[in-house]
Tab-separated table of C-alpha atoms in Angstrom:
chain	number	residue	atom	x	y	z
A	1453	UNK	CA	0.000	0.000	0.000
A	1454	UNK	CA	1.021	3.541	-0.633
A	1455	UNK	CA	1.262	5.561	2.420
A	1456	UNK	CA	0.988	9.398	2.000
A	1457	UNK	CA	2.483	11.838	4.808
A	1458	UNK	CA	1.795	15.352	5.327
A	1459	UNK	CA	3.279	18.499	6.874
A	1460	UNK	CA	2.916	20.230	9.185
A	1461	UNK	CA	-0.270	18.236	10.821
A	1462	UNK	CA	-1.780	22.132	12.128
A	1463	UNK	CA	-0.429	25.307	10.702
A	1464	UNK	CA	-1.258	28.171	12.447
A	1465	UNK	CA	-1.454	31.204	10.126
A	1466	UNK	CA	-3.363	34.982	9.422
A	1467	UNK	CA	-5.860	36.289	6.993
A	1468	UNK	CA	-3.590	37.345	3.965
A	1469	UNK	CA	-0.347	34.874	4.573
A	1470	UNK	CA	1.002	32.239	2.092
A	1471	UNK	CA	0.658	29.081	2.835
A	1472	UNK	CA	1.633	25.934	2.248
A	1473	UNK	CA	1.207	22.397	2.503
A	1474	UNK	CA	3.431	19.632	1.828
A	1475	UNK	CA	2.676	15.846	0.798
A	1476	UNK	CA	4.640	12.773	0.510
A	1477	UNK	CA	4.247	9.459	-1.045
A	1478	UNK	CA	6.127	6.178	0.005
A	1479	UNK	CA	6.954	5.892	-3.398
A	1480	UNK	CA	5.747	7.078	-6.909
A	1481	UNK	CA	2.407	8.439	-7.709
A	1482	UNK	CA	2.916	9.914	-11.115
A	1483	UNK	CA	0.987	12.492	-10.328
A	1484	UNK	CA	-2.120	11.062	-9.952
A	1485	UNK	CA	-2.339	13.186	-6.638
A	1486	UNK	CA	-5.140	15.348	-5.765
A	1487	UNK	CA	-6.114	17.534	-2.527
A	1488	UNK	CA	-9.511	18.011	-0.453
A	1489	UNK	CA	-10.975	20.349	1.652
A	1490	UNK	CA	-12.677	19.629	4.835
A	1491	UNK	CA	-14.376	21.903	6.942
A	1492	UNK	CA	-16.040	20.384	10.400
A	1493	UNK	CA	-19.462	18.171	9.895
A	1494	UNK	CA	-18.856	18.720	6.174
A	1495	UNK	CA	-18.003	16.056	3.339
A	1496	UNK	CA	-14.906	17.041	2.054
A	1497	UNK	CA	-14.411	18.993	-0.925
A	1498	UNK	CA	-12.264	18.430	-4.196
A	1499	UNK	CA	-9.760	20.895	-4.694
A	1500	UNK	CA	-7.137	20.128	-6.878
A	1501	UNK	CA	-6.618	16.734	-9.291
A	1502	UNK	CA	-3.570	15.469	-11.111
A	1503	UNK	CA	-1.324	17.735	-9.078
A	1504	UNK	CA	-2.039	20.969	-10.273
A	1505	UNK	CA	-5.329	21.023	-11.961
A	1506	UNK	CA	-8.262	23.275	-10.530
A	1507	UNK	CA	-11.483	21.362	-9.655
A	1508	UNK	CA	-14.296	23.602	-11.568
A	1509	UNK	CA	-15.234	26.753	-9.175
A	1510	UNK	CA	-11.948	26.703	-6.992
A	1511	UNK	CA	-10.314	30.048	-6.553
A	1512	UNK	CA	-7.141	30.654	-8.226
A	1513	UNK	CA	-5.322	31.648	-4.851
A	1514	UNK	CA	-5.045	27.545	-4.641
A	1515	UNK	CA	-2.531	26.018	-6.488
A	1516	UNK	CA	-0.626	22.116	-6.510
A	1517	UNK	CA	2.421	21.550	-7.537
A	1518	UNK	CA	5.438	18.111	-6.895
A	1519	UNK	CA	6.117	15.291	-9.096
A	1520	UNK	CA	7.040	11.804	-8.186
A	1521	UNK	CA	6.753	11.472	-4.337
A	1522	UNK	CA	6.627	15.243	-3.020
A	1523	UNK	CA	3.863	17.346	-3.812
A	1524	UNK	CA	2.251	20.996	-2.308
A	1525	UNK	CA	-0.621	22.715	-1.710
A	1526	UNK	CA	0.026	26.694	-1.811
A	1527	UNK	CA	-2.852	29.331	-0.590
A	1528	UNK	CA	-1.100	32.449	-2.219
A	1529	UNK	CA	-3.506	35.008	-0.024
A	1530	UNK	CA	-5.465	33.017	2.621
A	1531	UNK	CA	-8.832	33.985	3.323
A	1532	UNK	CA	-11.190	33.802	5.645
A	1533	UNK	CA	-13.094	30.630	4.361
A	1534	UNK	CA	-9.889	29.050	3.858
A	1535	UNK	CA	-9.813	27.847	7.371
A	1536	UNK	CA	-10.226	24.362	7.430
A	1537	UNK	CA	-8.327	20.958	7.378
A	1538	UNK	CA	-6.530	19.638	3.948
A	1539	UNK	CA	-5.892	16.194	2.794
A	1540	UNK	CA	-3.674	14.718	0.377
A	1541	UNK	CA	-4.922	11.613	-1.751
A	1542	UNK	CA	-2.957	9.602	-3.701
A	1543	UNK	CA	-5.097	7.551	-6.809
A	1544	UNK	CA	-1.860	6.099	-8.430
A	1545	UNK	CA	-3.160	3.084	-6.658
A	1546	UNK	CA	-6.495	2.543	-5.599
A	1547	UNK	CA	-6.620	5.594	-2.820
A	1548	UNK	CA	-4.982	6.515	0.167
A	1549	UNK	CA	-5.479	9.892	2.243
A	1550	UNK	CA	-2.796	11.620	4.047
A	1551	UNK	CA	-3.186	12.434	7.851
A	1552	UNK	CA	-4.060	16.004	6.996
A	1553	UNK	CA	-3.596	19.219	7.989
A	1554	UNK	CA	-5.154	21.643	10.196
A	1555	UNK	CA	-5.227	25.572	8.730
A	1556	UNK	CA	-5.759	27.307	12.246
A	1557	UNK	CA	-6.249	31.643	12.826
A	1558	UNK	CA	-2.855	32.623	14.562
B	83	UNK	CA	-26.741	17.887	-10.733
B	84	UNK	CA	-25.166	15.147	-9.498
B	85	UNK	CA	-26.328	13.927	-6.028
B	86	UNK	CA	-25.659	10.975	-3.582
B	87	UNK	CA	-27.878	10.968	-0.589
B	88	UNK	CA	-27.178	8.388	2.128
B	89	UNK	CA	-29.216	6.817	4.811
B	90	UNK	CA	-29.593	8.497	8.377
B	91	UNK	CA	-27.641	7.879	11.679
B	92	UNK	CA	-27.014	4.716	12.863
B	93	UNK	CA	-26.521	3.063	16.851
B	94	UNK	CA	-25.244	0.147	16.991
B	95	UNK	CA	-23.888	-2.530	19.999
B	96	UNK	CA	-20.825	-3.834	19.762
B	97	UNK	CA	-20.426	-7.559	17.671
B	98	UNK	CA	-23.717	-6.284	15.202
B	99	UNK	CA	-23.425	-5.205	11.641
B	100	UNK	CA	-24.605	-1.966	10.042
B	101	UNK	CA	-25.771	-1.592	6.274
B	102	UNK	CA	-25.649	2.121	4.568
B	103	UNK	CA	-26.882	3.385	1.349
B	104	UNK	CA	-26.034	6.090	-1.073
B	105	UNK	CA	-29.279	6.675	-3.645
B	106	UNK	CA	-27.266	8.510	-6.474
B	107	UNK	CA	-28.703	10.783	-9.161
B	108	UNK	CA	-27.952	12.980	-11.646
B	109	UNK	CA	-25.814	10.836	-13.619
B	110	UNK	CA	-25.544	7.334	-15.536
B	111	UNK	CA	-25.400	5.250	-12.534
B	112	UNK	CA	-24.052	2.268	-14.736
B	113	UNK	CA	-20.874	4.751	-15.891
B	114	UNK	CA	-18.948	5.093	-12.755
B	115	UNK	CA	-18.336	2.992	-9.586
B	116	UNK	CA	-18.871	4.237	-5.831
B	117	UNK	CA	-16.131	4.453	-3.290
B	118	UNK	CA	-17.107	4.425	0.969
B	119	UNK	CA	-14.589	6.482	2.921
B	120	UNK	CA	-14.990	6.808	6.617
B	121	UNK	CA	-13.958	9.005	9.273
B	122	UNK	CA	-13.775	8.668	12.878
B	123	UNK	CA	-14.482	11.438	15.167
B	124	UNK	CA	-11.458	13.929	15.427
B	125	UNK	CA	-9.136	11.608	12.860
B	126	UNK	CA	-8.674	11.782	9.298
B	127	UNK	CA	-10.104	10.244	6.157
B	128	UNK	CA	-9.601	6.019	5.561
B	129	UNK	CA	-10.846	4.679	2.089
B	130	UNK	CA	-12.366	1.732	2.708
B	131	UNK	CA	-13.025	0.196	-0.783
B	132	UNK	CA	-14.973	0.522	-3.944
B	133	UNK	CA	-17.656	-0.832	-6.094
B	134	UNK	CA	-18.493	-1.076	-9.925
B	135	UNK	CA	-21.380	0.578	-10.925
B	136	UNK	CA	-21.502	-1.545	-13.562
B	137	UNK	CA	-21.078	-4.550	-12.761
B	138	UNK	CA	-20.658	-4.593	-9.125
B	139	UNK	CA	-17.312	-5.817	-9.057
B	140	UNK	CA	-15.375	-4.384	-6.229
B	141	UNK	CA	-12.314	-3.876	-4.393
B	142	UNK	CA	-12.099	-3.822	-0.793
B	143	UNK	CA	-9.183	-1.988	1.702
B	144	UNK	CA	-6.900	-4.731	3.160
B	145	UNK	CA	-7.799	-4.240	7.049
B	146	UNK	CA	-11.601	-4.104	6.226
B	147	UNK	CA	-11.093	-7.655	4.059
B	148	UNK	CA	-13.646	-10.327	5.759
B	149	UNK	CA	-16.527	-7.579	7.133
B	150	UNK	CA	-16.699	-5.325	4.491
B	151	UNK	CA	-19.015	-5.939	1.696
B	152	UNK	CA	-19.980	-3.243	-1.004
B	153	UNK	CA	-23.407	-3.792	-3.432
B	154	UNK	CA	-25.555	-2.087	-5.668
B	155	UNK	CA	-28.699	-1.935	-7.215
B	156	UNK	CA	-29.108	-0.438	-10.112
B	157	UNK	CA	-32.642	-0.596	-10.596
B	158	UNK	CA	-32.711	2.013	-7.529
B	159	UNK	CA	-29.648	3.557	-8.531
B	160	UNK	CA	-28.189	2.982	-4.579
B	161	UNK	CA	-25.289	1.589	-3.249
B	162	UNK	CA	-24.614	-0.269	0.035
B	163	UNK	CA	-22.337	-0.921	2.406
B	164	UNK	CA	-22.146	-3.361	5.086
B	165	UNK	CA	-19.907	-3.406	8.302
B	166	UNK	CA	-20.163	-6.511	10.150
B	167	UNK	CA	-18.471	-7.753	13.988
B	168	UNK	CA	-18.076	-3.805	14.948
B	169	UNK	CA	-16.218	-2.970	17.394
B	170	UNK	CA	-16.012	0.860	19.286
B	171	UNK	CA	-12.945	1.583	16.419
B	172	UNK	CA	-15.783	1.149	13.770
B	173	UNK	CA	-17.662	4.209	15.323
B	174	UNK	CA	-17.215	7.249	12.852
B	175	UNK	CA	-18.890	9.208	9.403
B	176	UNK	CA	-19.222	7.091	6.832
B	177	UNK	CA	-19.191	8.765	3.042
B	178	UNK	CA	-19.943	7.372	-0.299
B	179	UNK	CA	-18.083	9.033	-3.070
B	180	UNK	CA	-18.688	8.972	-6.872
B	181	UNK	CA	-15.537	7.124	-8.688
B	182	UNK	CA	-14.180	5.843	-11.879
B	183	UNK	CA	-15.473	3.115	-13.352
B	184	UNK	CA	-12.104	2.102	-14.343
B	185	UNK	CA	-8.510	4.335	-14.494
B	186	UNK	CA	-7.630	6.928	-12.670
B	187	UNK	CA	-9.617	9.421	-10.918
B	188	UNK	CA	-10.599	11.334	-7.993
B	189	UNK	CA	-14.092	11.870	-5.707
B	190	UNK	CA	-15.557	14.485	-7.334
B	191	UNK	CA	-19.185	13.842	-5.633
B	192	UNK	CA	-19.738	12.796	-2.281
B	193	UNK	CA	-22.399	12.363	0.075
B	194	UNK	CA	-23.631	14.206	2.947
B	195	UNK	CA	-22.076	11.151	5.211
B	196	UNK	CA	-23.676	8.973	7.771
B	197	UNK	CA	-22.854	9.016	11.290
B	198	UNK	CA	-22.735	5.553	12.422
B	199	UNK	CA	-22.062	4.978	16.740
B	200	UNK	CA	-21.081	1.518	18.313
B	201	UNK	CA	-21.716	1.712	21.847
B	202	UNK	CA	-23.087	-0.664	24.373
């Protein structure tokens, strides 16, 4: 099985700030690696696919980027609504979530 | 639009089973398969297998092999999953999610979850 690891597990950060979010894979993905959205009693939310592609109706302050086995998530301007918890997901191989990580107000 | 709408909260005692459905619209039912991810409280997201919505062929998550099983029925356009021998660990949100049929692709769609509790 593939295990995906993220970093940091809670990032503590203010309205404005760049952030971002790094992924890794136990070994290659090939980019099939995509990022979600979760904010509390909610499903989570597709945000990214293939590394760096935009799911329809995401702002452009969220980009992907990585190859291989390391991958990030980048908030260029975070915003209020932007608080919430982010999780890797690998689909190289069937699918595997990272741990995720926890976008706190500083 | 695409929709999956799952089955209500569930209670359960330790050693039953629990069987949840996701009624999916929207979309050719037959085109894509269903994935079940679950959550427990405060911890993150675990895949826990998928299912053809074709032809109901399916693939479950090693640690779940043995109580898991995953069906549809495409007449009603649902899928189920069942959960049998839970234990306390098996308390959490349970989410179908639209899939691929076949390849390589992400959850675009997912349900609205169901909580399911094993308690005694």
């Amino acid at each position: 099985d593939i295990q995906m690891t993220q970093s940091p597990s809670t990032l503590s950060a203010s309205v404005g700030d760049r952030v971002t979010i790094t992924c890794r894979a136990s070994q290659n993905v090939n980019n099939w690696l995509a990022w979600y959205q979760q904010k509390p009693g909610k499903a989570p939310k597709l945000m990214i696919y293939k590394t760096s592609t935009l799911e329809s109706g995401v702002p452009s302050r969220f980009s992907g980027s990585g190859s291989g086995t390391e991958f990030t998530l980048t908030i260029s301007s975070l915003q209020p609504d932007d608080f919430a918890t982010y999780y890797c997901q690998q689909y190289n191989s069937y699918w595997t979530f990272g741990q995720g990580t926890r976008v706190e107000v500083k | 639009q695409v929709q999956l709408v799952q089955s209500g909260t569930e209670v359960k005692r330790p050693g039953a089973s629990v069987k949840v459905s996701c009624r999916a619209s929207g979309y050719t039912f037959n085109d894509y398969g269903i994935s079940w991810v679950r959550q427990a409280p405060g911890q993150g997201l675990e895949w826990m297998g998928w299912i053809s919505g074709y032809n109901g062929q399916t693939n479950y998550a090693q640690r779940l092999q043995g109580r898991v099983t995953m069906t549809i029925d495409t007449s009603t356009r649902t899928a189920y999953m069942e959960l049998r021998r839970l234990t306390s660990d098996d308390t959490a949100v349970y989410y179908c999610a639209r899939g691929p049929l076949s390849g390589l692709d992400v959850f675009h769609f997912w349900g609205q979850g169901t909580m399911v509790t094993v308690s005694s």
